[in-house]
PDB file of C-alpha atoms in Angstrom:
ATOM      1  CA  MET A  17      54.807   4.525  -1.351  1.00  0.00           C
ATOM      2  CA  LYS A  18      52.949   6.828   1.057  1.00  0.00           C
ATOM      3  CA  GLN A  19      52.489  10.407  -0.163  1.00  0.00           C
ATOM      4  CA  LYS A  20      53.819  13.128   2.095  1.00  0.00           C
ATOM      5  CA  LEU A  21      51.183  15.254   3.704  1.00  0.00           C
ATOM      6  CA  TRP A  22      53.416  18.348   3.927  1.00  0.00           C
ATOM      7  CA  SER A  23      56.263  19.589   1.731  1.00  0.00           C
ATOM      8  CA  ASP A  24      59.775  19.799   3.114  1.00  0.00           C
ATOM      9  CA  ARG A  25      59.496  23.571   3.127  1.00  0.00           C
ATOM     10  CA  GLU A  26      56.187  23.454   5.139  1.00  0.00           C
ATOM     11  CA  GLU A  27      57.779  21.077   7.598  1.00  0.00           C
ATOM     12  CA  ALA A  28      60.843  23.307   7.950  1.00  0.00           C
ATOM     13  CA  LEU A  29      58.543  26.288   8.571  1.00  0.00           C
ATOM     14  CA  ARG A  30      56.714  24.461  11.359  1.00  0.00           C
ATOM     15  CA  ASN A  31      60.045  23.542  12.916  1.00  0.00           C
ATOM     16  CA  GLU A  32      61.163  27.196  12.778  1.00  0.00           C
ATOM     17  CA  LEU A  33      57.929  28.364  14.390  1.00  0.00           C
ATOM     18  CA  LYS A  34      58.492  25.878  17.251  1.00  0.00           C
ATOM     19  CA  ALA A  35      62.142  26.993  17.587  1.00  0.00           C
ATOM     20  CA  MET A  36      61.038  30.652  17.652  1.00  0.00           C
ATOM     21  CA  ARG A  37      58.672  29.904  20.503  1.00  0.00           C
ATOM     22  CA  LYS A  38      61.280  28.018  22.473  1.00  0.00           C
ATOM     23  CA  ASN A  39      63.920  30.719  21.849  1.00  0.00           C
ATOM     24  CA  ALA A  40      61.450  33.231  23.254  1.00  0.00           C
ATOM     25  CA  GLY A  41      61.343  31.071  26.409  1.00  0.00           C
ATOM     26  CA  LEU A  42      57.673  30.264  26.011  1.00  0.00           C
ATOM     27  CA  SER A  43      55.826  26.973  26.457  1.00  0.00           C
ATOM     28  CA  GLN A  44      52.888  26.213  24.228  1.00  0.00           C
ATOM     29  CA  SER A  45      50.562  27.171  27.070  1.00  0.00           C
ATOM     30  CA  GLU A  46      52.364  30.468  27.703  1.00  0.00           C
ATOM     31  CA  LEU A  47      52.259  31.431  24.044  1.00  0.00           C
ATOM     32  CA  ALA A  48      48.573  30.455  23.813  1.00  0.00           C
ATOM     33  CA  LEU A  49      47.867  32.673  26.805  1.00  0.00           C
ATOM     34  CA  LYS A  50      49.546  35.652  25.087  1.00  0.00           C
ATOM     35  CA  LEU A  51      47.530  34.922  21.944  1.00  0.00           C
ATOM     36  CA  GLU A  52      44.282  34.483  23.894  1.00  0.00           C
ATOM     37  CA  LYS A  53      43.862  31.068  22.270  1.00  0.00           C
ATOM     38  CA  PRO A  54      43.701  27.547  23.664  1.00  0.00           C
ATOM     39  CA  GLN A  55      46.960  25.610  23.991  1.00  0.00           C
ATOM     40  CA  SER A  56      45.670  23.255  21.293  1.00  0.00           C
ATOM     41  CA  PHE A  57      45.899  26.162  18.781  1.00  0.00           C
ATOM     42  CA  VAL A  58      49.691  26.226  19.173  1.00  0.00           C
ATOM     43  CA  SER A  59      49.994  22.462  19.308  1.00  0.00           C
ATOM     44  CA  LYS A  60      47.996  22.000  16.107  1.00  0.00           C
ATOM     45  CA  TYR A  61      49.982  24.427  13.962  1.00  0.00           C
ATOM     46  CA  GLU A  62      53.290  23.110  15.323  1.00  0.00           C
ATOM     47  CA  SER A  63      52.276  19.516  14.549  1.00  0.00           C
ATOM     48  CA  GLY A  64      50.853  20.349  11.122  1.00  0.00           C
ATOM     49  CA  GLU A  65      47.211  19.605  11.997  1.00  0.00           C
ATOM     50  CA  ARG A  66      46.314  23.167  10.895  1.00  0.00           C
ATOM     51  CA  GLN A  67      47.924  25.995   8.964  1.00  0.00           C
ATOM     52  CA  LEU A  68      48.286  29.547  10.197  1.00  0.00           C
ATOM     53  CA  LYS A  69      46.595  32.390   8.366  1.00  0.00           C
ATOM     54  CA  ILE A  70      48.951  35.322   7.676  1.00  0.00           C
ATOM     55  CA  LEU A  71      47.397  37.466  10.434  1.00  0.00           C
ATOM     56  CA  GLU A  72      47.784  34.602  12.885  1.00  0.00           C
ATOM     57  CA  LEU A  73      51.423  34.213  11.881  1.00  0.00           C
ATOM     58  CA  GLU A  74      51.880  37.933  12.518  1.00  0.00           C
ATOM     59  CA  GLN A  75      50.346  37.545  16.038  1.00  0.00           C
ATOM     60  CA  VAL A  76      52.511  34.524  16.848  1.00  0.00           C
ATOM     61  CA  CYS A  77      55.696  36.333  15.776  1.00  0.00           C
ATOM     62  CA  PHE A  78      54.748  39.441  17.734  1.00  0.00           C
ATOM     63  CA  ALA A  79      54.046  37.358  20.879  1.00  0.00           C
ATOM     64  CA  CYS A  80      57.508  35.773  20.447  1.00  0.00           C
ATOM     65  CA  GLY A  81      59.183  39.198  20.194  1.00  0.00           C
ATOM     66  CA  THR A  82      59.774  39.504  16.451  1.00  0.00           C
ATOM     67  CA  SER A  83      57.897  40.566  13.326  1.00  0.00           C
ATOM     68  CA  ALA A  84      56.465  38.291  10.662  1.00  0.00           C
ATOM     69  CA  HIS A  85      58.686  40.109   8.139  1.00  0.00           C
ATOM     70  CA  ALA A  86      61.853  39.359  10.098  1.00  0.00           C
ATOM     71  CA  PHE A  87      60.837  35.726  10.779  1.00  0.00           C
ATOM     72  CA  LEU A  88      59.974  35.010   7.153  1.00  0.00           C
ATOM     73  CA  LYS A  89      63.082  36.745   5.824  1.00  0.00           C
ATOM     74  CA  ASP A  90      65.329  34.727   8.098  1.00  0.00           C
ATOM     75  CA  PHE A  91      63.419  31.528   7.335  1.00  0.00           C
ATOM     76  CA  SER A  92      63.658  32.051   3.570  1.00  0.00           C
ATOM     77  CA  GLU A  93      67.347  32.812   3.737  1.00  0.00           C
ATOM     78  CA  GLN A  94      68.120  29.777   5.912  1.00  0.00           C
ATOM     79  CA  TYR A  95      65.930  27.440   3.852  1.00  0.00           C
ATOM     80  CA  LEU A  96      67.527  28.530   0.586  1.00  0.00           C
ATOM     81  CA  GLU A  97      71.024  28.216   2.076  1.00  0.00           C
ATOM     82  CA  LYS A  98      70.325  24.661   3.338  1.00  0.00           C
ATOM     83  CA  ASN A  99      68.675  23.553   0.099  1.00  0.00           C
ATOM     84  CA  ALA A 100      70.859  25.276  -2.492  1.00  0.00           C
TER      85      ALA A 100
END
C-alpha cells in the first residue's frame, strides 16, 4: 500500500487555499502578481509541492482580502465539523 504524502488535513487546507483564491476572483497568475512572486509559487503550494511559511500564508490571505486569523479560524471550524 502506498503511503500518503500529505495528511487529510493538509490536503483540505490546500483545497481551502485554492477556494479562497477563486472566491476572491483571482487566477494563479493574478494572485502571484499581487504577491510579487512567480505563478509557480501559487501552483506549487496549491498542488502540495511546497508548504507555505506562516508569513507567506498571511500574505496570501491578505492578497485574497482576508486575514490569516479569519482564514484559519474558518478552516479549523469547517474541518472539525466535517470530521467530527
